[in-house]
Amino acid sequence: MAVTSTRTLRLLSLLQRHRHWSGADLADRLGVSLRTLRRDVDRLRELGYPVDAQPGVAGGYTLAPGAALPPLVLDDDEAVALAVGLSAAASTGVAGVAEPSVRALAKVVPVMPKRLRRRVEALRAVTVPGTWGAAPAGGASADVLTVVALACRDGEQVRLAYTAADGTRSDRTVDPYRLVPLGSHWYVVAWDVDRGDWRVLRADRVREPAATGRPFAPRPLPAEDVAGWVRERVSGGPERWRVEAVVDAPAADVRRRVTWWLSVEDEPDGRCRVRLDVDDLLWAATALGLLGADFTVVSPPELTATLDTVAGRFTAAAARGGQRARQRASP
């Protein structure tokens, strides 16, 4: 790519990053004169980008909203974050969000450089959702998550620095197993080589992770449910409610509706079995109602009472709505 074209893309990226730039700051960032900067701004305008210029000492340049969404220039971390966020949105089953997210993913991921596709695919492959309705949590840097994710996928040991809750810093060598977003944090499930035990590390407390190039033999986690095991370790006690139900629909149909927040297994009679962990049985009742099919509760028995309460509310609401409709229709 020509130097001028490269600089134009760099200018566009800077304008998209901040609301307002002074001419001097932009010229300094690009390493050009103010005259060259003005020519580059004119070139962006010719390409259809609405760049506003304000004269005077306090003036500068602003990328204004246009009639259509222009192509975005993203750095590596922003591109990875966008793809992972779209992937989570595509799995929520929220009306009006999932389908556009899938279409956006179909446009974004294929045009990513190979190195970024590898990071996105690794992060998606080794992430285990932590709880019903949870979106990917924040707090950890994209570099930490993707280094750990690639090592999880490739079975490669990682060296890292870790700061405990009391502020103590330690250097560790770990065999990473999975990433679990839970609440407001990401957690790294890993075998601590030096301590000879499993550990749950908060990803936002991890610093300078680096793959060592040394492979490790996978170990079985001492629990079938990775997310539930992490919740127990983080909260200091077991999850309050572990819900299981048999749904009168094929597993494929249920997975098309909800994939992020529950597990789905085929049953031999064409039905499927779903499991999810919740802090509130009302959430479980809502989740099961979104499956679009009849279901039978396996556990816990307390969920039946919650379903009775929810059914009563809906029945009463339907009766009130019907009564108002009849009153409006009567002369």
Tab-separated table of C-alpha atoms in Angstrom:
chain	number	residue	atom	x	y	z
A	1	MET	CA	0.000	0.000	0.000
A	2	ALA	CA	1.310	3.501	-0.835
A	3	VAL	CA	2.531	5.734	2.004
A	4	THR	CA	-0.285	8.219	1.334
A	5	SER	CA	-2.975	5.523	1.510
A	6	THR	CA	-1.511	4.086	4.704
A	7	ARG	CA	-1.465	7.547	6.282
A	8	THR	CA	-5.072	8.164	5.218
A	9	LEU	CA	-6.191	4.970	6.969
A	10	ARG	CA	-4.200	6.008	10.042
A	11	LEU	CA	-5.935	9.411	9.992
A	12	LEU	CA	-9.344	7.732	9.754
A	13	SER	CA	-8.494	5.478	12.691
A	14	LEU	CA	-7.485	8.473	14.821
A	15	LEU	CA	-10.654	10.383	13.952
A	16	GLN	CA	-12.788	7.363	14.873
A	17	ARG	CA	-10.997	6.961	18.186
A	18	HIS	CA	-11.642	10.447	19.622
A	19	ARG	CA	-14.452	12.935	19.147
A	20	HIS	CA	-12.227	15.952	18.453
A	21	TRP	CA	-8.608	16.477	17.461
A	22	SER	CA	-6.688	19.704	17.097
A	23	GLY	CA	-4.870	20.093	13.804
A	24	ALA	CA	-1.509	20.262	15.556
A	25	ASP	CA	-2.122	17.024	17.497
A	26	LEU	CA	-3.209	15.142	14.379
A	27	ALA	CA	-0.271	16.402	12.335
A	28	ASP	CA	2.105	15.417	15.146
A	29	ARG	CA	0.605	11.920	15.400
A	30	LEU	CA	0.926	11.407	11.649
A	31	GLY	CA	4.341	13.043	11.369
A	32	VAL	CA	3.257	15.477	8.654
A	33	SER	CA	2.820	19.201	8.180
A	34	LEU	CA	-0.517	20.978	8.681
A	35	ARG	CA	-0.696	21.493	4.916
A	36	THR	CA	-0.327	17.750	4.269
A	37	LEU	CA	-2.893	17.051	6.977
A	38	ARG	CA	-5.411	19.285	5.195
A	39	ARG	CA	-4.828	17.372	1.949
A	40	ASP	CA	-5.359	14.050	3.773
A	41	VAL	CA	-8.608	15.369	5.283
A	42	ASP	CA	-9.782	16.420	1.815
A	43	ARG	CA	-8.990	12.912	0.561
A	44	LEU	CA	-11.200	11.412	3.291
A	45	ARG	CA	-14.016	13.760	2.306
A	46	GLU	CA	-13.689	12.640	-1.306
A	47	LEU	CA	-14.127	9.059	-0.085
A	48	GLY	CA	-17.384	10.017	1.621
A	49	TYR	CA	-16.263	10.567	5.220
A	50	PRO	CA	-17.883	13.709	6.708
A	51	VAL	CA	-14.937	15.425	8.417
A	52	ASP	CA	-15.846	18.766	9.991
A	53	ALA	CA	-13.148	21.430	10.406
A	54	GLN	CA	-13.344	24.193	13.011
A	55	PRO	CA	-11.056	27.190	12.451
A	56	GLY	CA	-9.241	29.166	15.135
A	57	VAL	CA	-6.986	28.439	18.101
A	58	ALA	CA	-9.500	26.046	19.674
A	59	GLY	CA	-10.428	24.533	16.323
A	60	GLY	CA	-9.626	21.176	14.874
A	61	TYR	CA	-11.190	18.190	13.138
A	62	THR	CA	-14.183	16.013	13.972
A	63	LEU	CA	-15.566	12.954	12.185
A	64	ALA	CA	-19.257	13.787	11.978
A	65	PRO	CA	-22.096	11.239	11.769
A	66	GLY	CA	-22.905	10.428	8.167
A	67	ALA	CA	-25.944	9.223	6.280
A	68	ALA	CA	-24.558	5.655	6.297
A	69	LEU	CA	-22.158	3.731	8.493
A	70	PRO	CA	-18.678	4.112	6.995
A	71	PRO	CA	-16.071	1.338	7.021
A	72	LEU	CA	-14.438	1.181	10.442
A	73	VAL	CA	-10.729	0.963	11.069
A	74	LEU	CA	-10.153	-1.201	14.143
A	75	ASP	CA	-6.964	-2.140	15.928
A	76	ASP	CA	-6.320	-5.784	16.804
A	77	ASP	CA	-7.840	-5.701	20.302
A	78	GLU	CA	-10.921	-3.830	19.079
A	79	ALA	CA	-11.476	-6.343	16.263
A	80	VAL	CA	-11.207	-9.300	18.638
A	81	ALA	CA	-13.540	-7.661	21.154
A	82	LEU	CA	-16.069	-6.912	18.398
A	83	ALA	CA	-16.092	-10.490	17.127
A	84	VAL	CA	-16.416	-12.039	20.590
A	85	GLY	CA	-19.169	-9.594	21.536
A	86	LEU	CA	-21.083	-10.357	18.345
A	87	SER	CA	-20.694	-14.060	19.022
A	88	ALA	CA	-22.232	-13.661	22.466
A	89	ALA	CA	-25.063	-11.524	21.087
A	90	ALA	CA	-25.751	-14.113	18.396
A	91	SER	CA	-26.266	-16.714	21.114
A	92	THR	CA	-28.638	-14.802	23.369
A	93	GLY	CA	-31.880	-15.581	21.549
A	94	VAL	CA	-33.000	-11.964	22.050
A	95	ALA	CA	-35.476	-10.998	19.350
A	96	GLY	CA	-34.030	-8.595	16.798
A	97	VAL	CA	-30.439	-9.038	18.015
A	98	ALA	CA	-29.318	-12.602	17.305
A	99	GLU	CA	-29.911	-12.659	13.536
A	100	PRO	CA	-28.198	-9.307	12.779
A	101	SER	CA	-25.295	-10.415	14.993
A	102	VAL	CA	-24.864	-13.571	12.910
A	103	ARG	CA	-24.904	-11.505	9.709
A	104	ALA	CA	-22.353	-9.088	11.146
A	105	LEU	CA	-20.114	-11.970	12.227
A	106	ALA	CA	-20.315	-13.402	8.714
A	107	LYS	CA	-18.932	-10.104	7.414
A	108	VAL	CA	-16.344	-9.373	10.099
A	109	VAL	CA	-14.594	-12.700	10.720
A	110	PRO	CA	-13.809	-13.674	7.076
A	111	VAL	CA	-12.010	-10.392	6.388
A	112	MET	CA	-9.919	-10.535	9.553
A	113	PRO	CA	-6.222	-11.260	9.183
A	114	LYS	CA	-5.387	-14.886	9.932
A	115	ARG	CA	-3.703	-13.972	13.225
A	116	LEU	CA	-6.903	-12.294	14.482
A	117	ARG	CA	-9.195	-15.107	13.328
A	118	ARG	CA	-6.996	-17.504	15.281
A	119	ARG	CA	-7.393	-15.404	18.444
A	120	VAL	CA	-11.167	-15.078	18.065
A	121	GLU	CA	-11.712	-18.761	17.348
A	122	ALA	CA	-9.524	-19.817	20.278
A	123	LEU	CA	-11.297	-17.505	22.710
A	124	ARG	CA	-14.714	-18.729	21.612
A	125	ALA	CA	-13.655	-22.383	21.715
A	126	VAL	CA	-12.339	-22.452	25.298
A	127	THR	CA	-14.877	-20.131	26.947
A	128	VAL	CA	-17.462	-21.759	29.224
A	129	PRO	CA	-20.481	-19.559	30.093
A	130	GLY	CA	-20.717	-19.040	33.833
A	131	THR	CA	-24.393	-18.436	34.482
A	132	TRP	CA	-27.802	-17.958	32.845
A	133	GLY	CA	-28.108	-14.693	30.982
A	134	ALA	CA	-24.480	-13.787	31.425
A	135	ALA	CA	-22.764	-11.807	28.715
A	136	PRO	CA	-18.990	-11.936	28.472
A	137	ALA	CA	-17.623	-10.195	31.501
A	138	GLY	CA	-15.177	-7.315	31.515
A	139	GLY	CA	-12.087	-6.282	33.454
A	140	ALA	CA	-9.437	-8.395	31.712
A	141	SER	CA	-7.362	-7.228	28.779
A	142	ALA	CA	-7.832	-8.780	25.372
A	143	ASP	CA	-4.143	-9.725	25.305
A	144	VAL	CA	-4.436	-11.746	28.519
A	145	LEU	CA	-7.579	-13.532	27.356
A	146	THR	CA	-6.274	-14.410	23.915
A	147	VAL	CA	-2.838	-15.577	25.119
A	148	VAL	CA	-4.524	-17.866	27.654
A	149	ALA	CA	-7.166	-18.991	25.156
A	150	LEU	CA	-4.584	-19.986	22.556
A	151	ALA	CA	-2.591	-21.881	25.193
A	152	CYS	CA	-5.768	-23.674	26.356
A	153	ARG	CA	-6.542	-24.733	22.815
A	154	ASP	CA	-2.990	-25.735	21.925
A	155	GLY	CA	-2.159	-27.457	25.249
A	156	GLU	CA	0.793	-25.165	25.966
A	157	GLN	CA	2.120	-24.075	29.378
A	158	VAL	CA	1.988	-20.389	30.268
A	159	ARG	CA	4.165	-18.273	32.544
A	160	LEU	CA	2.429	-15.330	34.169
A	161	ALA	CA	2.514	-12.899	37.067
A	162	TYR	CA	-0.493	-12.946	39.392
A	163	THR	CA	-1.638	-10.502	42.061
A	164	ALA	CA	-3.758	-12.080	44.800
A	165	ALA	CA	-6.650	-10.345	46.558
A	166	ASP	CA	-4.333	-9.227	49.401
A	167	GLY	CA	-1.921	-7.629	46.922
A	168	THR	CA	0.698	-10.381	47.031
A	169	ARG	CA	2.381	-10.854	43.661
A	170	SER	CA	3.712	-14.209	42.511
A	171	ASP	CA	5.170	-15.718	39.352
A	172	ARG	CA	3.447	-18.887	38.198
A	173	THR	CA	3.657	-21.571	35.572
A	174	VAL	CA	0.247	-23.020	34.697
A	175	ASP	CA	-1.430	-25.495	32.381
A	176	PRO	CA	-4.494	-23.466	31.320
A	177	TYR	CA	-7.744	-25.389	30.940
A	178	ARG	CA	-10.704	-23.033	30.320
A	179	LEU	CA	-11.887	-19.419	30.546
A	180	VAL	CA	-15.121	-18.739	32.438
A	181	PRO	CA	-16.897	-15.333	32.370
A	182	LEU	CA	-18.827	-15.000	35.628
A	183	GLY	CA	-20.463	-11.857	36.994
A	184	SER	CA	-18.147	-8.918	36.370
A	185	HIS	CA	-14.959	-10.944	35.847
A	186	TRP	CA	-13.259	-13.499	33.647
A	187	TYR	CA	-11.664	-16.473	35.427
A	188	VAL	CA	-8.829	-18.721	34.257
A	189	VAL	CA	-9.129	-22.377	35.262
A	190	ALA	CA	-5.628	-23.828	35.300
A	191	TRP	CA	-3.387	-26.449	36.859
A	192	ASP	CA	-0.686	-24.654	38.879
A	193	VAL	CA	2.517	-26.556	38.116
A	194	ASP	CA	4.483	-25.233	41.112
A	195	ARG	CA	1.671	-25.810	43.621
A	196	GLY	CA	0.517	-29.111	42.168
A	197	ASP	CA	-3.175	-28.217	42.298
A	198	TRP	CA	-6.028	-26.667	40.351
A	199	ARG	CA	-6.441	-22.916	40.651
A	200	VAL	CA	-9.062	-20.348	39.631
A	201	LEU	CA	-7.332	-17.087	38.722
A	202	ARG	CA	-9.067	-13.782	38.079
A	203	ALA	CA	-7.991	-12.759	34.612
A	204	ASP	CA	-7.835	-9.044	35.469
A	205	ARG	CA	-5.127	-9.880	38.040
A	206	VAL	CA	-2.998	-11.717	35.490
A	207	ARG	CA	-0.051	-9.820	34.061
A	208	GLU	CA	2.451	-10.564	31.298
A	209	PRO	CA	1.204	-14.011	30.275
A	210	ALA	CA	3.576	-15.744	27.866
A	211	ALA	CA	3.329	-19.135	26.204
A	212	THR	CA	6.444	-21.193	26.972
A	213	GLY	CA	6.313	-23.504	23.967
A	214	ARG	CA	6.218	-26.505	26.318
A	215	PRO	CA	3.232	-28.838	25.781
A	216	PHE	CA	1.426	-30.435	28.700
A	217	ALA	CA	-0.656	-33.581	29.080
A	218	PRO	CA	-4.321	-32.672	29.726
A	219	ARG	CA	-5.655	-33.487	33.206
A	220	PRO	CA	-9.309	-34.156	34.022
A	221	LEU	CA	-10.865	-31.374	36.060
A	222	PRO	CA	-12.248	-32.677	39.391
A	223	ALA	CA	-15.786	-31.745	38.280
A	224	GLU	CA	-17.932	-32.367	35.203
A	225	ASP	CA	-19.422	-28.864	35.288
A	226	VAL	CA	-16.569	-26.389	34.812
A	227	ALA	CA	-18.727	-23.284	35.329
A	228	GLY	CA	-20.372	-24.719	38.469
A	229	TRP	CA	-16.976	-25.665	39.883
A	230	VAL	CA	-15.715	-22.120	39.352
A	231	ARG	CA	-18.807	-20.646	41.009
A	232	GLU	CA	-18.268	-22.836	44.066
A	233	ARG	CA	-14.621	-21.800	44.333
A	234	VAL	CA	-15.377	-18.118	43.858
A	235	SER	CA	-18.408	-17.901	46.137
A	236	GLY	CA	-17.102	-20.275	48.795
A	237	GLY	CA	-20.189	-22.474	48.538
A	238	PRO	CA	-22.303	-24.430	46.076
A	239	GLU	CA	-24.668	-22.794	43.633
A	240	ARG	CA	-28.110	-22.546	45.207
A	241	TRP	CA	-30.158	-23.947	42.351
A	242	ARG	CA	-29.124	-26.432	39.685
A	243	VAL	CA	-32.073	-26.850	37.307
A	244	GLU	CA	-32.713	-29.838	35.048
A	245	ALA	CA	-35.676	-30.398	32.730
A	246	VAL	CA	-36.712	-32.618	29.818
A	247	VAL	CA	-38.006	-30.627	26.844
A	248	ASP	CA	-40.455	-31.974	24.256
A	249	ALA	CA	-38.320	-30.798	21.328
A	250	PRO	CA	-35.167	-31.982	19.558
A	251	ALA	CA	-31.892	-30.694	20.942
A	252	ALA	CA	-31.112	-28.956	17.637
A	253	ASP	CA	-34.285	-26.854	17.894
A	254	VAL	CA	-33.482	-25.820	21.460
A	255	ARG	CA	-29.887	-24.957	20.601
A	256	ARG	CA	-31.071	-22.636	17.835
A	257	ARG	CA	-33.018	-20.677	20.435
A	258	VAL	CA	-30.530	-20.636	23.312
A	259	THR	CA	-26.875	-21.635	23.311
A	260	TRP	CA	-25.062	-19.324	25.702
A	261	TRP	CA	-26.678	-19.980	29.046
A	262	LEU	CA	-27.646	-23.648	29.302
A	263	SER	CA	-26.423	-27.090	28.305
A	264	VAL	CA	-28.499	-29.279	25.995
A	265	GLU	CA	-28.280	-33.053	25.537
A	266	ASP	CA	-30.211	-35.353	23.196
A	267	GLU	CA	-32.650	-37.878	24.640
A	268	PRO	CA	-33.263	-41.185	22.787
A	269	ASP	CA	-36.974	-40.418	22.203
A	270	GLY	CA	-36.383	-37.239	20.181
A	271	ARG	CA	-36.642	-34.954	23.173
A	272	CYS	CA	-33.733	-33.256	24.950
A	273	ARG	CA	-32.491	-32.607	28.466
A	274	VAL	CA	-31.434	-29.112	29.514
A	275	ARG	CA	-29.463	-27.981	32.556
A	276	LEU	CA	-28.719	-24.536	33.927
A	277	ASP	CA	-27.531	-22.964	37.170
A	278	VAL	CA	-29.322	-19.943	38.625
A	279	ASP	CA	-29.420	-17.868	41.781
A	280	ASP	CA	-33.164	-17.261	41.427
A	281	LEU	CA	-35.746	-19.857	40.368
A	282	LEU	CA	-37.764	-17.095	38.703
A	283	TRP	CA	-34.963	-16.797	36.141
A	284	ALA	CA	-35.126	-20.552	35.572
A	285	ALA	CA	-38.891	-20.377	34.968
A	286	THR	CA	-38.358	-17.557	32.483
A	287	ALA	CA	-35.559	-19.417	30.706
A	288	LEU	CA	-37.587	-22.599	30.319
A	289	GLY	CA	-40.520	-20.582	29.025
A	290	LEU	CA	-38.320	-19.212	26.238
A	291	LEU	CA	-37.618	-22.676	24.847
A	292	GLY	CA	-40.850	-22.671	22.833
A	293	ALA	CA	-41.894	-26.220	23.815
A	294	ASP	CA	-43.493	-28.188	26.644
A	295	PHE	CA	-41.134	-29.415	29.337
A	296	THR	CA	-41.046	-31.533	32.494
A	297	VAL	CA	-39.053	-30.421	35.527
A	298	VAL	CA	-36.619	-33.026	36.824
A	299	SER	CA	-35.079	-30.917	39.576
A	300	PRO	CA	-35.273	-29.080	41.887
A	301	PRO	CA	-38.808	-29.765	43.187
A	302	GLU	CA	-39.011	-26.146	44.418
A	303	LEU	CA	-39.179	-24.999	40.805
A	304	THR	CA	-42.713	-26.389	40.495
A	305	ALA	CA	-44.031	-23.872	43.019
A	306	THR	CA	-42.303	-21.056	41.147
A	307	LEU	CA	-43.891	-22.193	37.885
A	308	ASP	CA	-47.311	-22.235	39.586
A	309	THR	CA	-46.773	-18.660	40.750
A	310	VAL	CA	-45.622	-17.500	37.305
A	311	ALA	CA	-48.518	-19.308	35.600
A	312	GLY	CA	-50.984	-17.639	37.968
A	313	ARG	CA	-49.603	-14.205	37.152
A	314	PHE	CA	-49.839	-14.805	33.416
A	315	THR	CA	-53.337	-16.220	33.702
A	316	ALA	CA	-54.484	-13.229	35.750
A	317	ALA	CA	-52.853	-10.804	33.306
A	318	ALA	CA	-54.547	-12.526	30.365
A	319	ALA	CA	-57.917	-12.346	32.135
A	320	ARG	CA	-57.517	-8.640	32.859
A	321	GLY	CA	-56.457	-7.967	29.279
A	322	GLY	CA	-59.456	-9.868	27.931
A	323	GLN	CA	-61.806	-8.003	30.239
A	324	ARG	CA	-60.497	-4.609	29.085
A	325	ALA	CA	-60.790	-5.708	25.449
A	326	ARG	CA	-64.417	-6.677	25.973
A	327	GLN	CA	-65.135	-3.339	27.714
A	328	ARG	CA	-63.659	-1.413	24.802
A	329	ALA	CA	-65.638	-3.476	22.315
A	330	SER	CA	-68.981	-3.039	24.127
A	331	PRO	CA	-71.208	-0.114	22.964
